[in-house]
PDB file of C-alpha atoms in Angstrom:
ATOM      1  CA  GLN A   1     112.023  91.078  84.890  1.00 85.00           C
ATOM      2  CA  VAL A   2     112.210  87.606  86.346  1.00 92.00           C
ATOM      3  CA  GLN A   3     112.841  84.592  84.169  1.00 95.00           C
ATOM      4  CA  LEU A   4     111.569  81.250  85.451  1.00 97.00           C
ATOM      5  CA  VAL A   5     112.877  78.017  83.973  1.00 98.00           C
ATOM      6  CA  GLN A   6     111.300  74.761  85.050  1.00 98.00           C
ATOM      7  CA  SER A   7     112.810  71.314  85.155  1.00 95.00           C
ATOM      8  CA  ALA A   8     111.385  68.500  83.122  1.00 94.00           C
ATOM      9  CA  GLY A   9     108.348  66.687  84.478  1.00 92.00           C
ATOM     10  CA  GLY A  10     107.746  63.069  83.790  1.00 95.00           C
ATOM     11  CA  LEU A  11     105.613  59.985  83.686  1.00 97.00           C
ATOM     12  CA  VAL A  12     105.050  58.228  86.998  1.00 97.00           C
ATOM     13  CA  GLN A  13     102.788  55.473  88.238  1.00 97.00           C
ATOM     14  CA  ALA A  14     100.013  56.165  90.696  1.00 98.00           C
ATOM     15  CA  GLY A  15     101.406  56.286  94.214  1.00 97.00           C
ATOM     16  CA  GLY A  16     104.772  57.449  92.986  1.00 98.00           C
ATOM     17  CA  SER A  17     106.706  60.650  93.579  1.00 98.00           C
ATOM     18  CA  LEU A  18     108.251  63.406  91.536  1.00 97.00           C
ATOM     19  CA  ARG A  19     110.072  66.625  92.342  1.00 98.00           C
ATOM     20  CA  LEU A  20     109.663  69.697  90.192  1.00 98.00           C
ATOM     21  CA  SER A  21     112.040  72.605  90.318  1.00 98.00           C
ATOM     22  CA  CYS A  22     111.911  76.148  89.013  1.00 98.00           C
ATOM     23  CA  ALA A  23     115.032  78.292  88.735  1.00 97.00           C
ATOM     24  CA  ALA A  24     114.764  82.053  88.707  1.00 96.00           C
ATOM     25  CA  SER A  25     117.044  84.676  87.241  1.00 91.00           C
ATOM     26  CA  GLY A  26     116.834  88.407  86.908  1.00 82.00           C
ATOM     27  CA  ARG A  27     115.567  90.415  89.829  1.00 76.00           C
ATOM     28  CA  THR A  28     116.138  89.410  93.427  1.00 88.00           C
ATOM     29  CA  PHE A  29     114.491  86.041  93.917  1.00 90.00           C
ATOM     30  CA  SER A  30     113.911  86.574  97.627  1.00 88.00           C
ATOM     31  CA  ASN A  31     111.718  89.586  96.865  1.00 91.00           C
ATOM     32  CA  TYR A  32     109.038  87.280  95.505  1.00 94.00           C
ATOM     33  CA  ALA A  33     106.568  84.805  96.839  1.00 97.00           C
ATOM     34  CA  MET A  34     106.629  81.705  94.675  1.00 97.00           C
ATOM     35  CA  GLY A  35     103.810  79.432  93.719  1.00 97.00           C
ATOM     36  CA  TRP A  36     102.800  76.437  91.676  1.00 98.00           C
ATOM     37  CA  PHE A  37      99.694  76.093  89.530  1.00 98.00           C
ATOM     38  CA  ARG A  38      98.527  73.319  87.245  1.00 98.00           C
ATOM     39  CA  GLN A  39      96.303  72.969  84.228  1.00 98.00           C
ATOM     40  CA  ALA A  40      94.697  69.724  83.135  1.00 97.00           C
ATOM     41  CA  PRO A  41      93.355  69.259  79.585  1.00 92.00           C
ATOM     42  CA  GLY A  42      90.114  71.120  79.120  1.00 94.00           C
ATOM     43  CA  LYS A  43      90.293  72.740  82.542  1.00 96.00           C
ATOM     44  CA  GLU A  44      91.289  76.122  83.885  1.00 96.00           C
ATOM     45  CA  ARG A  45      94.642  76.691  85.510  1.00 96.00           C
ATOM     46  CA  GLU A  46      94.323  76.058  89.235  1.00 97.00           C
ATOM     47  CA  PHE A  47      96.341  76.967  92.284  1.00 98.00           C
ATOM     48  CA  VAL A  48      98.424  74.243  93.943  1.00 98.00           C
ATOM     49  CA  ALA A  49     100.759  75.793  96.527  1.00 98.00           C
ATOM     50  CA  THR A  50     102.583  78.962  97.462  1.00 98.00           C
ATOM     51  CA  ILE A  51     105.493  79.952  99.702  1.00 98.00           C
ATOM     52  CA  ASN A  52     106.472  83.345 101.029  1.00 97.00           C
ATOM     53  CA  TRP A  53     109.811  85.023 100.423  1.00 95.00           C
ATOM     54  CA  SER A  54     111.558  83.488 103.438  1.00 95.00           C
ATOM     55  CA  GLY A  55     110.030  80.027 103.200  1.00 94.00           C
ATOM     56  CA  GLU A  56     108.435  80.336 106.627  1.00 96.00           C
ATOM     57  CA  SER A  57     104.874  80.450 105.341  1.00 97.00           C
ATOM     58  CA  THR A  58     103.199  78.075 102.944  1.00 98.00           C
ATOM     59  CA  TYR A  59      99.662  77.543 101.734  1.00 98.00           C
ATOM     60  CA  TYR A  60      98.172  74.645  99.811  1.00 98.00           C
ATOM     61  CA  ALA A  61      95.091  73.848  97.822  1.00 98.00           C
ATOM     62  CA  ASP A  62      92.993  71.151  99.457  1.00 97.00           C
ATOM     63  CA  SER A  63      93.969  68.745  96.696  1.00 96.00           C
ATOM     64  CA  ALA A  64      97.639  69.185  97.597  1.00 97.00           C
ATOM     65  CA  LYS A  65      97.505  69.118 101.380  1.00 97.00           C
ATOM     66  CA  GLY A  66      99.341  66.174 102.895  1.00 97.00           C
ATOM     67  CA  ARG A  67     100.757  65.013  99.554  1.00 98.00           C
ATOM     68  CA  PHE A  68     102.672  67.935  98.047  1.00 98.00           C
ATOM     69  CA  THR A  69     105.364  70.069  99.646  1.00 98.00           C
ATOM     70  CA  ILE A  70     106.600  73.422  98.387  1.00 98.00           C
ATOM     71  CA  SER A  71     110.019  74.679  99.418  1.00 98.00           C
ATOM     72  CA  ARG A  72     112.601  77.204  98.264  1.00 97.00           C
ATOM     73  CA  ASP A  73     116.329  77.747  98.387  1.00 96.00           C
ATOM     74  CA  ASN A  74     117.056  81.447  98.082  1.00 95.00           C
ATOM     75  CA  ALA A  75     120.786  80.792  97.786  1.00 94.00           C
ATOM     76  CA  LYS A  76     120.071  78.793  94.617  1.00 95.00           C
ATOM     77  CA  ASN A  77     117.184  80.992  93.395  1.00 96.00           C
ATOM     78  CA  THR A  78     115.066  77.890  93.122  1.00 97.00           C
ATOM     79  CA  VAL A  79     111.634  76.782  94.252  1.00 98.00           C
ATOM     80  CA  TYR A  80     110.630  73.142  94.457  1.00 98.00           C
ATOM     81  CA  LEU A  81     107.418  71.157  94.492  1.00 98.00           C
ATOM     82  CA  GLN A  82     107.656  67.650  95.890  1.00 98.00           C
ATOM     83  CA  LEU A  83     104.792  65.509  94.643  1.00 98.00           C
ATOM     84  CA  ASN A  84     104.058  62.368  96.654  1.00 98.00           C
ATOM     85  CA  SER A  85     101.279  59.788  96.536  1.00 98.00           C
ATOM     86  CA  LEU A  86     100.454  60.887  93.023  1.00 98.00           C
ATOM     87  CA  LYS A  87      97.061  60.107  91.536  1.00 97.00           C
ATOM     88  CA  PRO A  88      95.931  59.999  87.893  1.00 97.00           C
ATOM     89  CA  GLU A  89      93.912  63.161  88.523  1.00 96.00           C
ATOM     90  CA  ASP A  90      97.176  64.984  89.258  1.00 98.00           C
ATOM     91  CA  THR A  91      98.022  64.707  85.566  1.00 98.00           C
ATOM     92  CA  ALA A  92      98.479  68.244  84.274  1.00 98.00           C
ATOM     93  CA  VAL A  93     100.935  70.821  83.067  1.00 98.00           C
ATOM     94  CA  TYR A  94     102.496  72.379  86.159  1.00 98.00           C
ATOM     95  CA  TYR A  95     103.589  76.023  86.185  1.00 98.00           C
ATOM     96  CA  CYS A  96     105.687  77.932  88.665  1.00 98.00           C
ATOM     97  CA  ALA A  97     104.925  81.594  89.236  1.00 98.00           C
ATOM     98  CA  ALA A  98     106.372  84.610  91.019  1.00 97.00           C
ATOM     99  CA  SER A  99     104.363  87.216  92.856  1.00 96.00           C
ATOM    100  CA  ARG A 100     105.380  90.415  94.621  1.00 94.00           C
ATOM    101  CA  TYR A 101     102.845  89.747  97.351  1.00 94.00           C
ATOM    102  CA  TYR A 102     102.334  86.478  99.204  1.00 93.00           C
ATOM    103  CA  SER A 103      98.696  87.329  99.825  1.00 90.00           C
ATOM    104  CA  ASP A 104      98.092  87.554  96.087  1.00 92.00           C
ATOM    105  CA  SER A 105     100.184  84.592  95.029  1.00 93.00           C
ATOM    106  CA  ARG A 106      97.422  81.998  95.276  1.00 94.00           C
ATOM    107  CA  HIS A 107      95.425  83.824  92.630  1.00 93.00           C
ATOM    108  CA  TYR A 108      96.229  83.492  88.934  1.00 90.00           C
ATOM    109  CA  SER A 109      96.075  87.247  88.379  1.00 92.00           C
ATOM    110  CA  GLY A 110      98.284  87.920  91.392  1.00 92.00           C
ATOM    111  CA  ASN A 111     101.395  86.552  89.736  1.00 94.00           C
ATOM    112  CA  ASP A 112     103.762  88.625  87.672  1.00 94.00           C
ATOM    113  CA  TYR A 113     105.947  85.987  86.052  1.00 96.00           C
ATOM    114  CA  TRP A 114     105.409  82.422  84.893  1.00 97.00           C
ATOM    115  CA  GLY A 115     107.544  79.444  84.027  1.00 97.00           C
ATOM    116  CA  GLN A 116     107.181  77.623  80.743  1.00 97.00           C
ATOM    117  CA  GLY A 117     105.226  74.723  82.197  1.00 98.00           C
ATOM    118  CA  THR A 118     106.126  71.086  82.570  1.00 97.00           C
ATOM    119  CA  GLN A 119     104.044  68.001  81.930  1.00 98.00           C
ATOM    120  CA  VAL A 120     103.347  65.579  84.760  1.00 98.00           C
ATOM    121  CA  THR A 121     101.532  62.399  83.785  1.00 98.00           C
ATOM    122  CA  VAL A 122     100.365  59.869  86.352  1.00 98.00           C
ATOM    123  CA  SER A 123      99.365  56.459  85.057  1.00 97.00           C
ATOM    124  CA  SER A 124      96.911  54.212  86.862  1.00 93.00           C
TER     125      SER A 124
END
């Protein structure tokens, strides 16, 4: 089992920045690819970004490219999502997720464990 605990989100103005974190406990963190998804009201949960076990490979949704950065610190068992140049359409509940396989981690069903979710609200 892997337990994922996310930091608080927040309210930020358009153009602002926010950093989300997700701390893992349980099984060896470095065995897992880590990802971030988000779910806006009335919409399905969508992929945002993923990072492989070592941090050397990352992949982003088009909506995140150039604005968001995923990173991990295996010594701290933590994955981060830096959100820059935020837009009102980025408003959503953000979830971190752990997957045994990097190739599967960008798909909802490819993840084995999920964080509790954290609200990010971007005002215009």
